[in-house]
Amino acid sequence: MTENAIAVSGLVKSFGAKRALDGFDLTVRTGEVHGFLGPNGAGKSTTIRVLLGLLRADAGDVRLLGGDPWRDAVALHRRLAYVPGEVNLWPNLSGGESIDVLGRLRGGLDPARRDALVERFELDPRIKGRAYSKGNRQKVALVAALAADVELLLMDEPTSGLDPLMEAVFQQVVQEAAADGRTVLLSSHILAEVEALCRRVTIIRQGRAVQSGSLEELRSLTRTTVTAGLRDADEAERTLATLDGVHHVQRDDGHLTVDVDTASLNDVLARLTGFGVRSLTAHPPTLEDLFLREYSDELATLGVEGSR
Amino acid sequence: MSTLVDTELSGTRGLVRVALRLDRWRTVVWAVAVAGLTQVSVSAITELYSTPESRAGRAQLISSPAATALAGPGYGLDDYTVGAMTANELGLWIMVPVGIMALLTVTRHLRAAEEDGRLELVRSAPVGRDAPVVAGLAAAVVATLAVGVLTFLALLTTELDAVGSAALVGGVVMVGLVFAGVSAVTSQLTAHGRTASSLAMAVLGVAFLLRAVGDVRGPESTSVLTWLSPFGWAQATRAYVDERFWPLAIGVVAAALLVGGAFWLAGRRDLGTGLLAERLGRPRATDRLTGMFALTLRRQLGAIVSWGAGIVLSGALIGLLAGELVDYVDDEPQLAQMFPDGPGGVIASAFALYTVFLAVMAAAYASTAVGAARSEELVTRGALVLAGPVSRTRWLGSQVGLAGLAAAVIMLLTGLVMGLTANASLGSDGHLAELVGASAVTLPAIGCVLGLAVVVLGVAPRAFGLVWAYVTYVGVVGLFGGLLPDGSDVLSPFTYTPQLPAEAMDWPPVLLLTVAAAALISAGLAAFRRRDVVG
């Protein structure tokens, strides 16, 4: 039993001249649901394909469930299941047949679990692969993976074709898997989904991990937005602007909005009471804020005003 | 470019341009290939049958039922000119591929585009319901006409006359138009491009059979069955004998009716659906569908059966024609002199040649099966399976193993059927073992072609087109090796296969080819283990 289900360091993978992964690090602890964030083309799928032993790493150290994903692929695959983002099924097999054939390649599925999942995802297993919509093809892959008795689930944008109802079912099923002690690596760009399911996340950008840690840790690295209705807003504005760790001071009549570094939060709140607080709201940064912060320069290039 | 009044045809011009642009190279290749092969075949006939006596002998051979089924209604058999021979024996073999080309073009533009969602994007623009149908048909019509015009020009370079060539090519073009119409209709019936083209191919098969049975029962287009088939209409033009053009009008009217029907059907269905409901499958897999091999068999069964049926039936025809060939040689003392072993020697050479031809077909099937493994990888179904506890060797090995096994079964069955039919038509009983043996001895060479395809898949999967080029090369040197410069056949494994039953059995090359096949397959599997899985 190793503590980390996945341990990647300094991973490099190039396709011709393009460096898809450029010294990428990733640690996923056993039993956690780990969010893997990044826009299209950042290297999420490449990472997962290296973890599956489908691609060979050019450099770096990759350990998966204590083994080498390239060398020990078959043995490791008995202990994991994979849901791709783009699912293609055999056109002349029904969805139910595809689930069974994939399950039997790993020695059989628990029929009760399979049927329960088919029902929960409202999948009609009789439809032929060529006739399914994208969302339904994804459900087939989800059922096949979740019905397997495995320690680790590798999911590459598994919900990109699901409707909100099915998204809710998906979140519930992943929570159950986590409660059973299974480890999940969830690549996604649906931030709300990651925020709901994952305690720890890794943000990838241009083939490198730019942030990694628990959501709490990451939040503490960034700022809390505090809005206060004040009796003496003028004076408060002047005072707060001089403090370290306070940014983006904005006045709107009797309301003052500031972004506060985590370290200065206590100090700022203590001082505010001196200006007659009538109302107070504070939001911790959302995952979206964290994410967009990492991409603020790219957003600027795209002409989108960056978040704080 | 936009019209003032928006109709169901709005946007047609733009879509036609896109369709033609997408198809330009495909069309050029088809036109050059059909025209080129027609020209070469006519030149070969002209040279081979240079005397009236030889042509009269040929006329007698071709009037047998088995030969008629694969030729035509037999106009001008009493004065069998090169033109009459071309129309009677070659015409059908120009029409069939052009019909297939036309129907595939239409399903590609109509159904396949709708299936992968492209048509939805197009239809959301100010484009009428009928515009994509018109564009797909226009692409097929342009391709058919391009093939027709180039083939006509190619025929003018031979000694054949222009009027007869116009009748022959007119028939070819008409067949193309009819099957474009057939496929426009089948494209409305089902939601899937593959099913739509399979249905249209089935119609083509029925048309082929109707003409074959019709012509066998009533020569010179006197059977009703012949007149139910577009091939029958095309051949009823009596090209190079006593031309008449009105049968072509039947085809044009039929094509117009089919196209009208397609538009009518298109107006009665939703985008993305077919008029025939998709059949449901099993909610769970039967016990037999367990493991890589069973999965591959399920995927490949259709291809195995259709390739197998084609190859085995060709073997049966060759066996049946053997009797006619003996009569022909007996009637032609000069010909018999060319073969010191007499008719038996002619038959043995013919069997040896055709066995190689059929073996190349089996090798072509095996290569398509490896190509199918490549497609599995590209559409990410490979990753879905390889992410499970399935090794690369098991994944690819099962597919290669099934390809080899299926090719071997097809070949042995072909030998069996060819032997039985040859015994029947020659009235002897010595050919069964002989032809099963001749078929079996080609298996190592088939394995070498298969092995080469596996090596390309393992080492340079993007260059898989090379495999088709190689299979074509093997086919050409196998059939025409004698006419080509010396040494041009050194790269074909069939060159080293003993030409049974014309030659004696020779074990060393067969064993060497077996070793080579095993080495190639192992090397390909090993290379596949070492490379990245794409897709």
PDB file of C-alpha atoms in Angstrom, chain B residues 50-295:
ATOM      1  CA  SER B  50      -6.431 -10.622 -83.915  1.00  0.00           C
ATOM      2  CA  THR B  51      -7.954 -13.246 -86.225  1.00  0.00           C
ATOM      3  CA  PRO B  52     -11.647 -13.883 -86.974  1.00  0.00           C
ATOM      4  CA  GLU B  53     -11.109 -17.558 -86.086  1.00  0.00           C
ATOM      5  CA  SER B  54      -9.842 -16.800 -82.625  1.00  0.00           C
ATOM      6  CA  ARG B  55     -12.751 -14.409 -82.054  1.00  0.00           C
ATOM      7  CA  ALA B  56     -15.250 -17.013 -83.247  1.00  0.00           C
ATOM      8  CA  GLY B  57     -13.755 -19.461 -80.751  1.00  0.00           C
ATOM      9  CA  ARG B  58     -14.064 -16.867 -78.049  1.00  0.00           C
ATOM     10  CA  ALA B  59     -17.703 -16.262 -79.025  1.00  0.00           C
ATOM     11  CA  GLN B  60     -18.407 -19.936 -78.528  1.00  0.00           C
ATOM     12  CA  LEU B  61     -16.690 -19.930 -75.132  1.00  0.00           C
ATOM     13  CA  ILE B  62     -18.535 -16.871 -73.938  1.00  0.00           C
ATOM     14  CA  SER B  63     -21.967 -18.126 -74.971  1.00  0.00           C
ATOM     15  CA  SER B  64     -21.922 -20.760 -72.229  1.00  0.00           C
ATOM     16  CA  PRO B  65     -24.275 -20.016 -69.325  1.00  0.00           C
ATOM     17  CA  ALA B  66     -21.522 -19.549 -66.711  1.00  0.00           C
ATOM     18  CA  ALA B  67     -19.671 -17.090 -68.918  1.00  0.00           C
ATOM     19  CA  THR B  68     -22.827 -15.273 -69.975  1.00  0.00           C
ATOM     20  CA  ALA B  69     -23.667 -14.636 -66.342  1.00  0.00           C
ATOM     21  CA  LEU B  70     -20.454 -12.618 -66.065  1.00  0.00           C
ATOM     22  CA  ALA B  71     -20.566 -11.002 -69.512  1.00  0.00           C
ATOM     23  CA  GLY B  72     -23.525  -9.706 -71.451  1.00  0.00           C
ATOM     24  CA  PRO B  73     -26.520 -10.508 -73.656  1.00  0.00           C
ATOM     25  CA  GLY B  74     -24.244 -11.645 -76.499  1.00  0.00           C
ATOM     26  CA  TYR B  75     -24.957  -9.300 -79.373  1.00  0.00           C
ATOM     27  CA  GLY B  76     -22.893  -9.945 -82.506  1.00  0.00           C
ATOM     28  CA  LEU B  77     -21.683 -13.414 -81.501  1.00  0.00           C
ATOM     29  CA  ASP B  78     -22.004 -14.611 -85.124  1.00  0.00           C
ATOM     30  CA  ASP B  79     -19.562 -11.929 -86.238  1.00  0.00           C
ATOM     31  CA  TYR B  80     -17.638 -11.368 -83.030  1.00  0.00           C
ATOM     32  CA  THR B  81     -15.667  -8.188 -83.693  1.00  0.00           C
ATOM     33  CA  VAL B  82     -13.361  -6.579 -81.135  1.00  0.00           C
ATOM     34  CA  GLY B  83     -16.088  -3.999 -80.537  1.00  0.00           C
ATOM     35  CA  ALA B  84     -18.762  -6.622 -79.953  1.00  0.00           C
ATOM     36  CA  MET B  85     -16.403  -8.429 -77.603  1.00  0.00           C
ATOM     37  CA  THR B  86     -15.666  -5.195 -75.717  1.00  0.00           C
ATOM     38  CA  ALA B  87     -19.336  -4.364 -75.257  1.00  0.00           C
ATOM     39  CA  ASN B  88     -20.304  -7.931 -74.352  1.00  0.00           C
ATOM     40  CA  GLU B  89     -17.466  -8.876 -72.017  1.00  0.00           C
ATOM     41  CA  LEU B  90     -15.899  -5.641 -70.762  1.00  0.00           C
ATOM     42  CA  GLY B  91     -18.890  -3.291 -70.563  1.00  0.00           C
ATOM     43  CA  LEU B  92     -20.383  -4.809 -67.414  1.00  0.00           C
ATOM     44  CA  TRP B  93     -17.039  -4.517 -65.612  1.00  0.00           C
ATOM     45  CA  ILE B  94     -16.906  -0.793 -66.338  1.00  0.00           C
ATOM     46  CA  MET B  95     -20.516  -0.288 -65.277  1.00  0.00           C
ATOM     47  CA  VAL B  96     -20.291  -2.085 -61.920  1.00  0.00           C
ATOM     48  CA  PRO B  97     -17.443   0.022 -60.487  1.00  0.00           C
ATOM     49  CA  VAL B  98     -18.935   3.259 -61.818  1.00  0.00           C
ATOM     50  CA  GLY B  99     -22.282   2.368 -60.243  1.00  0.00           C
ATOM     51  CA  ILE B 100     -20.516   1.690 -56.935  1.00  0.00           C
ATOM     52  CA  MET B 101     -18.612   4.968 -57.202  1.00  0.00           C
ATOM     53  CA  ALA B 102     -21.816   6.916 -57.802  1.00  0.00           C
ATOM     54  CA  LEU B 103     -23.712   5.341 -54.909  1.00  0.00           C
ATOM     55  CA  LEU B 104     -20.818   5.808 -52.482  1.00  0.00           C
ATOM     56  CA  THR B 105     -20.455   9.447 -53.507  1.00  0.00           C
ATOM     57  CA  VAL B 106     -24.110  10.135 -52.756  1.00  0.00           C
ATOM     58  CA  THR B 107     -24.155   8.406 -49.351  1.00  0.00           C
ATOM     59  CA  ARG B 108     -20.912  10.119 -48.420  1.00  0.00           C
ATOM     60  CA  HIS B 109     -22.356  13.551 -49.117  1.00  0.00           C
ATOM     61  CA  LEU B 110     -25.829  12.895 -47.775  1.00  0.00           C
ATOM     62  CA  ARG B 111     -25.754  10.414 -44.971  1.00  0.00           C
ATOM     63  CA  ALA B 112     -22.211  10.509 -43.641  1.00  0.00           C
ATOM     64  CA  ALA B 113     -22.266  14.322 -43.446  1.00  0.00           C
ATOM     65  CA  GLU B 114     -25.553  14.201 -41.580  1.00  0.00           C
ATOM     66  CA  GLU B 115     -24.316  11.461 -39.269  1.00  0.00           C
ATOM     67  CA  ASP B 116     -21.269  13.308 -38.011  1.00  0.00           C
ATOM     68  CA  GLY B 117     -23.215  16.527 -37.588  1.00  0.00           C
ATOM     69  CA  ARG B 118     -21.682  18.520 -40.446  1.00  0.00           C
ATOM     70  CA  LEU B 119     -25.016  18.796 -42.209  1.00  0.00           C
ATOM     71  CA  GLU B 120     -26.617  20.251 -39.094  1.00  0.00           C
ATOM     72  CA  LEU B 121     -24.121  23.087 -39.181  1.00  0.00           C
ATOM     73  CA  VAL B 122     -24.750  23.607 -42.879  1.00  0.00           C
ATOM     74  CA  ARG B 123     -28.530  23.504 -42.538  1.00  0.00           C
ATOM     75  CA  SER B 124     -28.459  26.082 -39.741  1.00  0.00           C
ATOM     76  CA  ALA B 125     -27.124  28.509 -42.364  1.00  0.00           C
ATOM     77  CA  PRO B 126     -29.673  29.862 -44.865  1.00  0.00           C
ATOM     78  CA  VAL B 127     -29.687  26.595 -46.756  1.00  0.00           C
ATOM     79  CA  GLY B 128     -32.846  24.841 -47.910  1.00  0.00           C
ATOM     80  CA  ARG B 129     -33.811  21.276 -47.074  1.00  0.00           C
ATOM     81  CA  ASP B 130     -33.195  20.064 -50.595  1.00  0.00           C
ATOM     82  CA  ALA B 131     -29.881  21.839 -51.157  1.00  0.00           C
ATOM     83  CA  PRO B 132     -27.634  19.161 -49.577  1.00  0.00           C
ATOM     84  CA  VAL B 133     -29.416  16.433 -51.560  1.00  0.00           C
ATOM     85  CA  VAL B 134     -28.881  18.390 -54.771  1.00  0.00           C
ATOM     86  CA  ALA B 135     -25.227  18.968 -53.885  1.00  0.00           C
ATOM     87  CA  GLY B 136     -24.590  15.284 -53.166  1.00  0.00           C
ATOM     88  CA  LEU B 137     -26.291  14.255 -56.399  1.00  0.00           C
ATOM     89  CA  ALA B 138     -24.419  16.917 -58.343  1.00  0.00           C
ATOM     90  CA  ALA B 139     -21.128  15.553 -57.030  1.00  0.00           C
ATOM     91  CA  ALA B 140     -22.106  12.043 -58.148  1.00  0.00           C
ATOM     92  CA  VAL B 141     -23.283  13.273 -61.577  1.00  0.00           C
ATOM     93  CA  VAL B 142     -20.089  15.251 -62.146  1.00  0.00           C
ATOM     94  CA  ALA B 143     -17.947  12.282 -61.100  1.00  0.00           C
ATOM     95  CA  THR B 144     -19.920   9.926 -63.364  1.00  0.00           C
ATOM     96  CA  LEU B 145     -19.679  12.306 -66.313  1.00  0.00           C
ATOM     97  CA  ALA B 146     -15.957  12.813 -65.718  1.00  0.00           C
ATOM     98  CA  VAL B 147     -15.410   9.055 -65.800  1.00  0.00           C
ATOM     99  CA  GLY B 148     -17.638   8.809 -68.889  1.00  0.00           C
ATOM    100  CA  VAL B 149     -15.909  11.558 -70.858  1.00  0.00           C
ATOM    101  CA  LEU B 150     -12.405  10.312 -70.102  1.00  0.00           C
ATOM    102  CA  THR B 151     -13.373   6.715 -70.897  1.00  0.00           C
ATOM    103  CA  PHE B 152     -14.916   7.846 -74.194  1.00  0.00           C
ATOM    104  CA  LEU B 153     -11.708   9.687 -75.100  1.00  0.00           C
ATOM    105  CA  ALA B 154      -9.686   6.605 -74.140  1.00  0.00           C
ATOM    106  CA  LEU B 155     -11.863   4.431 -76.405  1.00  0.00           C
ATOM    107  CA  LEU B 156     -11.288   6.844 -79.310  1.00  0.00           C
ATOM    108  CA  THR B 157      -7.556   6.093 -79.075  1.00  0.00           C
ATOM    109  CA  THR B 158      -8.328   2.436 -79.858  1.00  0.00           C
ATOM    110  CA  GLU B 159      -9.554   1.091 -83.160  1.00  0.00           C
ATOM    111  CA  LEU B 160     -13.188   1.164 -81.956  1.00  0.00           C
ATOM    112  CA  ASP B 161     -15.645   3.512 -83.647  1.00  0.00           C
ATOM    113  CA  ALA B 162     -17.116   6.608 -82.045  1.00  0.00           C
ATOM    114  CA  VAL B 163     -20.825   5.727 -82.316  1.00  0.00           C
ATOM    115  CA  GLY B 164     -20.388   2.377 -80.600  1.00  0.00           C
ATOM    116  CA  SER B 165     -18.165   3.977 -77.962  1.00  0.00           C
ATOM    117  CA  ALA B 166     -20.860   6.583 -77.331  1.00  0.00           C
ATOM    118  CA  ALA B 167     -23.425   3.807 -76.826  1.00  0.00           C
ATOM    119  CA  LEU B 168     -21.111   1.908 -74.472  1.00  0.00           C
ATOM    120  CA  VAL B 169     -20.116   4.975 -72.443  1.00  0.00           C
ATOM    121  CA  GLY B 170     -23.714   6.243 -72.482  1.00  0.00           C
ATOM    122  CA  GLY B 171     -24.684   2.990 -70.786  1.00  0.00           C
ATOM    123  CA  VAL B 172     -21.929   3.405 -68.202  1.00  0.00           C
ATOM    124  CA  VAL B 173     -23.014   6.952 -67.377  1.00  0.00           C
ATOM    125  CA  MET B 174     -26.675   5.917 -67.230  1.00  0.00           C
ATOM    126  CA  VAL B 175     -25.844   3.144 -64.732  1.00  0.00           C
ATOM    127  CA  GLY B 176     -23.974   5.711 -62.633  1.00  0.00           C
ATOM    128  CA  LEU B 177     -26.974   8.048 -62.630  1.00  0.00           C
ATOM    129  CA  VAL B 178     -29.425   5.285 -61.706  1.00  0.00           C
ATOM    130  CA  PHE B 179     -27.349   4.154 -58.726  1.00  0.00           C
ATOM    131  CA  ALA B 180     -26.839   7.749 -57.608  1.00  0.00           C
ATOM    132  CA  GLY B 181     -30.652   7.909 -57.527  1.00  0.00           C
ATOM    133  CA  VAL B 182     -30.934   4.560 -55.714  1.00  0.00           C
ATOM    134  CA  SER B 183     -28.513   5.735 -53.100  1.00  0.00           C
ATOM    135  CA  ALA B 184     -30.310   9.087 -52.715  1.00  0.00           C
ATOM    136  CA  VAL B 185     -33.399   7.042 -51.789  1.00  0.00           C
ATOM    137  CA  THR B 186     -31.616   4.633 -49.428  1.00  0.00           C
ATOM    138  CA  SER B 187     -29.985   7.668 -47.774  1.00  0.00           C
ATOM    139  CA  GLN B 188     -33.440   8.812 -46.724  1.00  0.00           C
ATOM    140  CA  LEU B 189     -34.387   5.390 -45.382  1.00  0.00           C
ATOM    141  CA  THR B 190     -31.686   4.876 -42.774  1.00  0.00           C
ATOM    142  CA  ALA B 191     -29.852   7.128 -40.371  1.00  0.00           C
ATOM    143  CA  HIS B 192     -26.407   5.682 -41.093  1.00  0.00           C
ATOM    144  CA  GLY B 193     -24.112   6.104 -44.061  1.00  0.00           C
ATOM    145  CA  ARG B 194     -22.838   2.524 -43.887  1.00  0.00           C
ATOM    146  CA  THR B 195     -26.349   1.107 -43.860  1.00  0.00           C
ATOM    147  CA  ALA B 196     -27.452   3.437 -46.661  1.00  0.00           C
ATOM    148  CA  SER B 197     -24.588   2.365 -48.908  1.00  0.00           C
ATOM    149  CA  SER B 198     -25.064  -1.312 -47.986  1.00  0.00           C
ATOM    150  CA  LEU B 199     -28.718  -1.079 -49.010  1.00  0.00           C
ATOM    151  CA  ALA B 200     -27.787   0.584 -52.294  1.00  0.00           C
ATOM    152  CA  MET B 201     -25.101  -2.088 -52.866  1.00  0.00           C
ATOM    153  CA  ALA B 202     -27.725  -4.752 -52.269  1.00  0.00           C
ATOM    154  CA  VAL B 203     -29.884  -3.137 -54.966  1.00  0.00           C
ATOM    155  CA  LEU B 204     -26.861  -3.177 -57.275  1.00  0.00           C
ATOM    156  CA  GLY B 205     -26.333  -6.852 -56.492  1.00  0.00           C
ATOM    157  CA  VAL B 206     -29.948  -7.653 -57.310  1.00  0.00           C
ATOM    158  CA  ALA B 207     -29.679  -5.683 -60.564  1.00  0.00           C
ATOM    159  CA  PHE B 208     -26.559  -7.687 -61.420  1.00  0.00           C
ATOM    160  CA  LEU B 209     -28.316 -10.996 -60.722  1.00  0.00           C
ATOM    161  CA  LEU B 210     -31.456 -10.053 -62.646  1.00  0.00           C
ATOM    162  CA  ARG B 211     -29.371  -9.282 -65.709  1.00  0.00           C
ATOM    163  CA  ALA B 212     -27.272 -12.439 -65.297  1.00  0.00           C
ATOM    164  CA  VAL B 213     -30.259 -14.746 -64.952  1.00  0.00           C
ATOM    165  CA  GLY B 214     -32.130 -12.855 -67.677  1.00  0.00           C
ATOM    166  CA  ASP B 215     -29.280 -13.106 -70.169  1.00  0.00           C
ATOM    167  CA  VAL B 216     -28.720 -16.789 -69.442  1.00  0.00           C
ATOM    168  CA  ARG B 217     -32.417 -17.527 -70.016  1.00  0.00           C
ATOM    169  CA  GLY B 218     -32.841 -15.292 -73.041  1.00  0.00           C
ATOM    170  CA  PRO B 219     -29.846 -14.093 -75.080  1.00  0.00           C
ATOM    171  CA  GLU B 220     -29.904 -10.711 -76.834  1.00  0.00           C
ATOM    172  CA  SER B 221     -32.031  -9.105 -74.115  1.00  0.00           C
ATOM    173  CA  THR B 222     -35.100 -11.227 -74.768  1.00  0.00           C
ATOM    174  CA  SER B 223     -35.847 -12.012 -71.132  1.00  0.00           C
ATOM    175  CA  VAL B 224     -38.080  -9.775 -69.029  1.00  0.00           C
ATOM    176  CA  LEU B 225     -35.596 -10.077 -66.151  1.00  0.00           C
ATOM    177  CA  THR B 226     -32.886  -8.367 -68.191  1.00  0.00           C
ATOM    178  CA  TRP B 227     -35.222  -5.430 -68.682  1.00  0.00           C
ATOM    179  CA  LEU B 228     -35.668  -5.043 -64.928  1.00  0.00           C
ATOM    180  CA  SER B 229     -31.978  -4.216 -64.501  1.00  0.00           C
ATOM    181  CA  PRO B 230     -30.089  -0.991 -65.295  1.00  0.00           C
ATOM    182  CA  PHE B 231     -27.226  -3.194 -66.498  1.00  0.00           C
ATOM    183  CA  GLY B 232     -29.673  -4.830 -68.908  1.00  0.00           C
ATOM    184  CA  TRP B 233     -30.767  -1.436 -70.262  1.00  0.00           C
ATOM    185  CA  ALA B 234     -27.166  -0.344 -70.714  1.00  0.00           C
ATOM    186  CA  GLN B 235     -26.178  -3.525 -72.555  1.00  0.00           C
ATOM    187  CA  ALA B 236     -29.300  -3.382 -74.716  1.00  0.00           C
ATOM    188  CA  THR B 237     -27.750  -0.486 -76.648  1.00  0.00           C
ATOM    189  CA  ARG B 238     -26.036  -3.103 -78.875  1.00  0.00           C
ATOM    190  CA  ALA B 239     -22.840  -1.050 -78.827  1.00  0.00           C
ATOM    191  CA  TYR B 240     -20.491  -1.711 -81.777  1.00  0.00           C
ATOM    192  CA  VAL B 241     -23.044  -4.085 -83.363  1.00  0.00           C
ATOM    193  CA  ASP B 242     -26.212  -2.225 -84.323  1.00  0.00           C
ATOM    194  CA  GLU B 243     -26.503   0.753 -82.005  1.00  0.00           C
ATOM    195  CA  ARG B 244     -29.780   1.970 -80.596  1.00  0.00           C
ATOM    196  CA  PHE B 245     -29.954   4.624 -77.925  1.00  0.00           C
ATOM    197  CA  TRP B 246     -33.492   4.458 -76.617  1.00  0.00           C
ATOM    198  CA  PRO B 247     -32.746   1.943 -73.822  1.00  0.00           C
ATOM    199  CA  LEU B 248     -30.663   4.689 -72.209  1.00  0.00           C
ATOM    200  CA  ALA B 249     -33.830   6.771 -71.867  1.00  0.00           C
ATOM    201  CA  ILE B 250     -35.310   4.109 -69.535  1.00  0.00           C
ATOM    202  CA  GLY B 251     -32.383   4.625 -67.203  1.00  0.00           C
ATOM    203  CA  VAL B 252     -32.610   8.398 -67.330  1.00  0.00           C
ATOM    204  CA  VAL B 253     -36.328   8.249 -66.507  1.00  0.00           C
ATOM    205  CA  ALA B 254     -35.673   5.758 -63.698  1.00  0.00           C
ATOM    206  CA  ALA B 255     -32.934   7.995 -62.275  1.00  0.00           C
ATOM    207  CA  ALA B 256     -35.255  11.003 -62.409  1.00  0.00           C
ATOM    208  CA  LEU B 257     -38.028   9.081 -60.652  1.00  0.00           C
ATOM    209  CA  LEU B 258     -35.625   7.895 -57.954  1.00  0.00           C
ATOM    210  CA  VAL B 259     -34.329  11.406 -57.359  1.00  0.00           C
ATOM    211  CA  GLY B 260     -37.883  12.741 -57.191  1.00  0.00           C
ATOM    212  CA  GLY B 261     -38.692  10.007 -54.703  1.00  0.00           C
ATOM    213  CA  ALA B 262     -35.658  10.931 -52.620  1.00  0.00           C
ATOM    214  CA  PHE B 263     -36.785  14.568 -52.418  1.00  0.00           C
ATOM    215  CA  TRP B 264     -40.275  13.466 -51.485  1.00  0.00           C
ATOM    216  CA  LEU B 265     -38.887  11.244 -48.710  1.00  0.00           C
ATOM    217  CA  ALA B 266     -36.470  13.934 -47.536  1.00  0.00           C
ATOM    218  CA  GLY B 267     -39.429  16.209 -46.888  1.00  0.00           C
ATOM    219  CA  ARG B 268     -41.017  13.625 -44.603  1.00  0.00           C
ATOM    220  CA  ARG B 269     -38.266  12.995 -42.122  1.00  0.00           C
ATOM    221  CA  ASP B 270     -36.329  14.904 -39.476  1.00  0.00           C
ATOM    222  CA  LEU B 271     -32.672  15.771 -39.754  1.00  0.00           C
ATOM    223  CA  GLY B 272     -30.536  13.017 -38.270  1.00  0.00           C
ATOM    224  CA  THR B 273     -33.149  10.303 -38.607  1.00  0.00           C
ATOM    225  CA  GLY B 274     -34.095   7.727 -41.192  1.00  0.00           C
ATOM    226  CA  LEU B 275     -37.508   6.591 -42.296  1.00  0.00           C
ATOM    227  CA  LEU B 276     -36.701   3.041 -41.203  1.00  0.00           C
ATOM    228  CA  ALA B 277     -36.426   2.877 -37.434  1.00  0.00           C
ATOM    229  CA  GLU B 278     -33.091   1.787 -35.990  1.00  0.00           C
ATOM    230  CA  ARG B 279     -33.367  -1.750 -34.698  1.00  0.00           C
ATOM    231  CA  LEU B 280     -32.623  -2.249 -31.036  1.00  0.00           C
ATOM    232  CA  GLY B 281     -29.869  -4.563 -29.871  1.00  0.00           C
ATOM    233  CA  ARG B 282     -29.544  -6.823 -26.832  1.00  0.00           C
ATOM    234  CA  PRO B 283     -29.568  -5.093 -23.463  1.00  0.00           C
ATOM    235  CA  ARG B 284     -26.663  -7.304 -22.403  1.00  0.00           C
ATOM    236  CA  ALA B 285     -24.053  -9.347 -24.208  1.00  0.00           C
ATOM    237  CA  THR B 286     -24.438 -13.088 -24.682  1.00  0.00           C
ATOM    238  CA  ASP B 287     -21.798 -15.305 -23.115  1.00  0.00           C
ATOM    239  CA  ARG B 288     -20.161 -15.782 -26.483  1.00  0.00           C
ATOM    240  CA  LEU B 289     -19.225 -12.113 -26.682  1.00  0.00           C
ATOM    241  CA  THR B 290     -16.329 -12.499 -24.272  1.00  0.00           C
ATOM    242  CA  GLY B 291     -12.739 -11.528 -24.965  1.00  0.00           C
ATOM    243  CA  MET B 292     -10.802  -9.684 -27.634  1.00  0.00           C
ATOM    244  CA  PHE B 293     -11.197 -12.386 -30.259  1.00  0.00           C
ATOM    245  CA  ALA B 294     -14.982 -12.518 -29.929  1.00  0.00           C
ATOM    246  CA  LEU B 295     -15.186  -8.733 -30.004  1.00  0.00           C
TER     247      LEU B 295
END
